[in-house]
Protein backbone atom coordinates (compact mmCIF):
# COMPACT_ATOMS: atom_id res chain seq x y z
CA MET A 1 73.05 -39.43 14.52
CA ASN A 2 73.78 -38.75 18.16
CA LYS A 3 70.80 -39.84 20.24
CA ARG A 4 70.97 -36.69 22.35
CA TYR A 5 70.32 -34.58 19.27
CA PHE A 6 67.59 -37.00 18.25
CA LYS A 7 65.73 -36.26 21.46
CA ARG A 8 66.61 -32.55 21.27
CA ASP A 9 67.76 -32.61 24.90
CA TYR A 10 70.24 -29.80 24.37
CA PHE A 11 70.91 -29.26 28.07
CA SER A 12 72.39 -32.78 28.27
CA LEU A 13 75.00 -31.98 25.62
CA ASP A 14 78.63 -31.63 26.62
CA ILE A 15 78.70 -27.84 26.35
CA PRO A 16 81.70 -26.15 28.10
CA GLU A 17 81.06 -24.16 31.27
CA ASP A 18 81.99 -20.90 29.56
CA ARG A 19 79.04 -21.39 27.16
CA ARG A 20 76.42 -22.39 29.69
CA ILE A 21 75.06 -21.39 33.07
CA GLY A 22 74.11 -24.71 34.65
CA ASN A 23 70.81 -25.94 33.25
CA ASP A 24 69.42 -22.41 32.95
CA MET A 25 71.11 -21.06 29.82
CA LEU A 26 73.08 -22.40 26.87
CA LEU A 27 74.91 -20.52 24.12
CA LEU A 28 75.16 -22.58 20.93
CA ASP A 29 76.24 -22.20 17.33
CA ALA A 30 74.85 -23.79 14.17
CA ASP A 31 76.92 -26.97 14.56
CA ASP A 32 75.57 -27.58 18.06
CA PHE A 33 72.02 -26.51 17.41
CA TRP A 34 70.79 -27.18 13.88
CA VAL A 35 69.92 -30.79 13.13
CA ALA A 36 67.93 -31.15 9.92
CA ASP A 37 65.29 -33.87 10.26
CA ASN A 38 62.09 -34.89 8.53
CA GLU A 39 60.28 -35.44 11.82
CA PRO A 40 59.09 -32.93 14.43
CA TYR A 41 60.09 -32.49 18.04
CA ILE A 42 58.61 -30.54 20.93
CA ALA A 43 60.71 -27.60 22.09
CA ASN A 44 61.48 -28.05 25.79
CA ALA A 45 63.07 -24.63 26.24
CA THR A 46 62.77 -21.08 24.98
CA THR A 47 65.19 -20.67 22.10
CA ALA A 48 66.20 -17.45 20.35
CA PHE A 49 68.62 -17.65 17.48
CA PHE A 50 70.18 -14.74 15.67
CA PHE A 51 70.58 -15.87 12.09
CA THR A 52 73.37 -13.78 10.56
CA SER A 53 73.98 -15.37 7.14
CA GLY A 54 72.55 -17.98 4.76
CA THR A 55 69.12 -19.62 4.67
CA VAL A 56 67.23 -22.32 6.56
CA ASP A 57 63.89 -24.09 6.23
CA VAL A 58 61.87 -24.76 9.36
CA SER A 59 58.32 -25.67 10.31
CA ILE A 60 57.03 -24.14 13.55
CA ASN A 61 53.59 -25.16 14.82
CA MET A 62 52.74 -26.56 11.37
CA THR A 63 53.66 -23.37 9.50
CA ASP A 64 56.56 -23.59 7.03
CA TYR A 65 59.16 -20.82 6.89
CA HIS A 66 62.01 -20.28 4.45
CA ILE A 67 64.21 -17.96 6.49
CA GLN A 68 66.86 -15.68 5.11
CA ALA A 69 69.37 -13.79 7.25
CA PRO A 70 69.50 -11.44 9.01
CA CYS A 71 66.70 -12.24 11.41
CA MET A 72 65.86 -13.58 14.85
CA VAL A 73 63.68 -16.65 15.37
CA ILE A 74 62.13 -17.62 18.70
CA TYR A 75 60.81 -21.05 19.71
CA LEU A 76 58.78 -21.17 22.89
CA GLU A 77 58.63 -24.21 25.14
CA GLY A 78 55.90 -26.52 23.87
CA MET A 79 56.06 -25.47 20.21
CA ILE A 80 56.22 -28.23 17.60
CA VAL A 81 59.35 -27.74 15.50
CA LYS A 82 60.73 -29.48 12.42
CA GLN A 83 64.13 -28.22 11.31
CA GLY A 84 64.88 -28.66 7.62
CA ASN A 85 67.52 -27.69 5.09
CA ILE A 86 70.31 -25.31 6.04
CA SER A 87 72.65 -23.62 3.57
CA GLU A 88 76.42 -24.07 3.78
CA SER A 89 76.81 -20.34 4.41
CA ALA A 90 74.42 -20.34 7.39
CA ARG A 91 75.71 -18.80 10.62
CA MET A 92 73.79 -18.32 13.84
CA ASP A 93 74.18 -17.55 17.54
CA VAL A 94 71.70 -19.42 19.70
CA ILE A 95 70.47 -18.58 23.19
CA MET A 96 68.55 -21.36 24.94
CA LEU A 97 66.71 -20.72 28.21
CA SER A 98 65.16 -23.26 30.54
CA LYS A 99 61.44 -22.98 31.19
CA GLN A 100 62.18 -21.98 34.79
CA LEU A 101 64.46 -19.12 33.73
CA THR A 102 62.01 -17.98 31.03
CA ASP A 103 59.16 -17.86 33.54
CA ASN A 104 61.39 -16.01 36.02
CA ILE A 105 62.42 -13.40 33.44
CA LEU A 106 58.97 -12.74 32.01
CA SER A 107 57.01 -12.86 35.27
CA GLU A 108 58.71 -9.63 36.37
CA SER A 109 58.00 -7.76 33.15
CA ASN A 110 54.22 -8.20 32.82
CA MET A 111 54.70 -8.86 29.12
CA TYR A 112 54.51 -12.62 28.80
CA GLY A 113 51.02 -12.64 27.27
CA VAL A 114 51.87 -10.01 24.66
CA LEU A 115 55.19 -11.58 23.75
CA ARG A 116 53.77 -15.09 23.51
CA SER A 117 50.91 -13.84 21.32
CA GLN A 118 53.34 -12.16 18.93
CA ILE A 119 55.61 -15.18 18.72
CA MET A 120 52.70 -17.56 18.18
CA GLN A 121 51.50 -15.38 15.30
CA ASN A 122 54.93 -15.18 13.71
CA PRO A 123 58.14 -16.41 15.36
CA VAL A 124 60.40 -14.83 12.71
CA PHE A 125 61.68 -11.29 13.31
CA PRO A 126 63.59 -9.69 10.38
CA LEU A 127 66.60 -7.66 11.54
CA THR A 128 67.56 -5.77 8.40
CA GLY A 129 69.87 -2.86 9.23
CA GLN A 130 70.55 -4.08 12.77
CA SER A 131 73.62 -6.26 12.14
CA LYS A 132 75.91 -4.12 14.33
CA THR A 133 73.43 -4.26 17.19
CA ILE A 134 73.12 -8.03 16.85
CA ILE A 135 76.90 -8.49 16.90
CA ALA A 136 77.29 -6.20 19.92
CA PHE A 137 74.51 -7.92 21.88
CA ASN A 138 75.89 -11.40 21.25
CA TYR A 139 79.44 -10.30 22.04
CA LEU A 140 78.35 -8.91 25.40
CA LEU A 141 76.22 -11.90 26.33
CA TRP A 142 78.87 -14.47 25.40
CA ASN A 143 81.42 -12.55 27.47
CA VAL A 144 79.06 -12.39 30.45
CA VAL A 145 78.56 -16.16 30.33
CA LYS A 146 82.34 -16.67 30.11
CA MET A 147 82.76 -14.94 33.51
CA THR A 148 82.47 -18.27 35.30
CA ASP A 149 83.86 -16.88 38.58
CA SER A 150 81.32 -14.07 38.81
CA PRO A 151 78.54 -14.56 41.39
CA TYR A 152 76.35 -12.23 39.30
CA ARG A 153 76.69 -14.12 36.02
CA LEU A 154 73.15 -15.54 35.92
CA GLU A 155 71.57 -12.31 37.11
CA THR A 156 73.41 -10.28 34.47
CA ALA A 157 72.49 -12.75 31.72
CA ARG A 158 68.87 -12.69 32.92
CA HIS A 159 68.63 -8.92 32.54
CA MET A 160 70.32 -9.04 29.15
CA THR A 161 67.77 -11.60 27.99
CA LEU A 162 64.94 -9.36 29.13
CA THR A 163 66.52 -6.61 27.05
CA LEU A 164 66.54 -9.04 24.13
CA PHE A 165 62.79 -9.57 24.38
CA TYR A 166 62.03 -5.87 24.76
CA GLY A 167 64.47 -4.58 22.18
CA PHE A 168 64.19 -7.12 19.38
CA ALA A 169 60.75 -8.68 19.78
CA LEU A 170 58.18 -6.38 21.41
CA ASN A 171 59.69 -3.24 19.94
CA HIS A 172 60.08 -4.59 16.40
CA PRO A 173 59.06 -1.91 13.86
CA LEU A 174 57.58 -4.38 11.35
CA ARG A 175 55.14 -5.76 13.89
CA SER A 176 52.97 -2.67 13.60
CA LYS A 177 52.55 -3.13 9.84
CA GLU A 178 49.93 -5.82 9.68
CA LYS A 179 49.10 -7.28 6.29
CA VAL A 180 45.53 -6.75 5.11
CA LEU A 181 44.09 -10.26 4.93
CA SER A 182 41.51 -11.59 2.52
CA ARG A 183 38.39 -13.17 4.02
CA SER A 184 39.77 -16.67 3.43
CA GLU A 185 43.12 -15.73 4.99
CA ASN A 186 41.38 -14.19 8.01
CA ILE A 187 39.22 -17.29 8.49
CA THR A 188 42.28 -19.52 8.17
CA ARG A 189 44.27 -17.52 10.72
CA ARG A 190 41.39 -17.66 13.22
CA PHE A 191 40.96 -21.38 12.47
CA PHE A 192 44.67 -22.00 13.16
CA ASP A 193 44.45 -20.09 16.45
CA LEU A 194 41.50 -22.26 17.51
CA VAL A 195 43.17 -25.49 16.41
CA LYS A 196 46.35 -24.66 18.36
CA GLN A 197 44.22 -24.24 21.50
CA ASN A 198 41.90 -27.24 21.02
CA TYR A 199 43.42 -29.94 18.80
CA ARG A 200 44.09 -32.26 21.75
CA LYS A 201 40.34 -32.34 22.47
CA GLU A 202 38.54 -31.42 19.24
CA ARG A 203 39.29 -33.01 15.88
CA SER A 204 36.12 -32.31 13.87
CA VAL A 205 35.75 -29.55 11.28
CA ALA A 206 32.22 -28.94 12.56
CA PHE A 207 33.51 -27.84 15.98
CA TYR A 208 35.76 -25.15 14.50
CA ALA A 209 33.17 -24.06 11.94
CA ASP A 210 30.66 -23.56 14.75
CA LYS A 211 33.18 -21.44 16.69
CA LEU A 212 33.71 -19.28 13.58
CA CYS A 213 29.95 -19.09 12.83
CA ILE A 214 30.35 -20.53 9.32
CA THR A 215 29.52 -23.87 7.71
CA PRO A 216 32.05 -26.74 7.73
CA LYS A 217 32.07 -26.68 3.91
CA TYR A 218 32.92 -22.98 3.79
CA LEU A 219 35.62 -23.42 6.42
CA SER A 220 37.26 -26.25 4.46
CA GLN A 221 37.09 -24.24 1.22
CA SER A 222 38.67 -21.19 2.89
CA VAL A 223 41.48 -23.19 4.49
CA LYS A 224 42.21 -25.07 1.26
CA GLU A 225 42.24 -21.84 -0.75
CA THR A 226 44.82 -20.38 1.65
CA THR A 227 47.00 -23.41 2.48
CA GLY A 228 46.32 -25.95 -0.26
CA LYS A 229 45.02 -28.42 2.35
CA PRO A 230 41.45 -29.00 3.60
CA ALA A 231 40.65 -28.13 7.20
CA LEU A 232 40.46 -31.75 8.40
CA GLU A 233 43.93 -32.49 7.06
CA MET A 234 45.31 -29.46 8.90
CA ILE A 235 43.74 -30.67 12.16
CA ASP A 236 45.25 -34.12 11.59
CA ASP A 237 48.64 -32.53 10.95
CA PHE A 238 48.62 -30.88 14.39
CA VAL A 239 47.55 -34.06 16.19
CA ILE A 240 50.02 -36.29 14.37
CA ALA A 241 52.92 -33.84 14.68
CA GLU A 242 52.66 -33.75 18.48
CA SER A 243 51.96 -37.47 18.67
CA LYS A 244 55.11 -38.22 16.66
CA ALA A 245 57.14 -35.82 18.77
CA LEU A 246 55.96 -37.50 21.97
CA LEU A 247 56.64 -40.96 20.57
CA ARG A 248 60.14 -39.96 19.50
CA SER A 249 61.31 -37.70 22.30
CA SER A 250 59.54 -38.69 25.50
CA MET A 251 59.48 -41.68 27.84
CA MET A 252 55.69 -41.64 28.00
CA THR A 253 53.87 -44.89 27.31
CA ILE A 254 51.58 -45.06 24.29
CA GLU A 255 48.63 -45.14 26.69
CA GLN A 256 49.86 -41.94 28.36
CA ILE A 257 50.33 -40.27 24.97
CA SER A 258 46.81 -41.36 24.01
CA ASP A 259 45.45 -39.68 27.16
CA THR A 260 47.52 -36.55 26.54
CA MET A 261 46.16 -36.26 23.00
CA GLY A 262 42.56 -36.55 24.22
CA PHE A 263 41.62 -40.02 22.93
CA MET A 264 39.11 -42.12 24.83
CA SER A 265 41.31 -45.19 24.58
CA GLN A 266 44.72 -46.37 23.38
CA SER A 267 42.94 -48.43 20.73
CA LEU A 268 41.21 -45.37 19.23
CA PHE A 269 44.49 -43.47 19.24
CA GLY A 270 46.21 -46.37 17.47
CA LYS A 271 43.54 -46.56 14.77
CA TYR A 272 43.63 -42.80 14.23
CA PHE A 273 47.43 -42.70 14.06
CA LYS A 274 47.60 -45.62 11.61
CA ARG A 275 44.85 -44.15 9.41
CA VAL A 276 46.77 -40.91 9.00
CA THR A 277 50.37 -42.19 8.92
CA GLY A 278 50.04 -45.76 7.65
CA VAL A 279 51.86 -47.26 10.68
CA SER A 280 50.89 -47.98 14.27
CA PRO A 281 52.24 -45.82 17.14
CA ARG A 282 54.26 -48.78 18.40
CA ASP A 283 55.83 -49.42 14.98
CA TYR A 284 56.56 -45.73 14.52
CA ARG A 285 58.34 -45.57 17.87
CA SER A 286 60.41 -48.68 17.18
CA GLN A 287 61.37 -47.43 13.70
CA ASN A 288 62.54 -44.10 15.10
CA LYS A 289 64.58 -45.14 18.12
């Protein structure tokens, strides 16, 4: 496998000028973008892909999705992603935005908090009945990016992307129809929200149970009833997923990764990683180069 894909550094790929605007925006298709792998990576750019046919399996921030077209999926920078099986009939148009361009677009709209909250809750946006709109939007954007001689190319693409967020994400009709959750499902959702915010510092079930004002036993029972896994295993999954992603796709030393993940020492990180995965961080990195 090409090492560039392995590290998910899409902006370093040899993408023609008429499908990219410097290191701010890339337009990709399934062949460029989708690399099925059993290991996670950390998204380093905002990615929106319009999935127009077929099916794919993907894990985003430790939640598994079996996605069927038509829909739009958004990864935000920093999300932990594991791309899985893709059907032979799968087709997609992918828009990838640098963090700088994303921040520039959303800072003017006063909607970053709302949009991020919605995407973190569910990054999959069904687009049933909107196929013509999807085709038209992608056609226009791809043609704008192809205007390589235009001094307004980036500015035009920036405004079109803002329209994408408003029109397809924030204004999605299904977002207002929230599912009525059982008590266990509600506890699990709140637990996941807390874990996503704190897993680099807090790895005990007791911490999260205290935040939710319930006992650790009840928290573990609720999470297992909903997900099939006990709460501690879910916490470990978050820590290990990011640790693996950093070991695979960053130049950070193991000591730096240990600090990033909130461990008091590299030794404690190594023991924790080996207990959960069966291999040391150093061996994992060498096996996955």
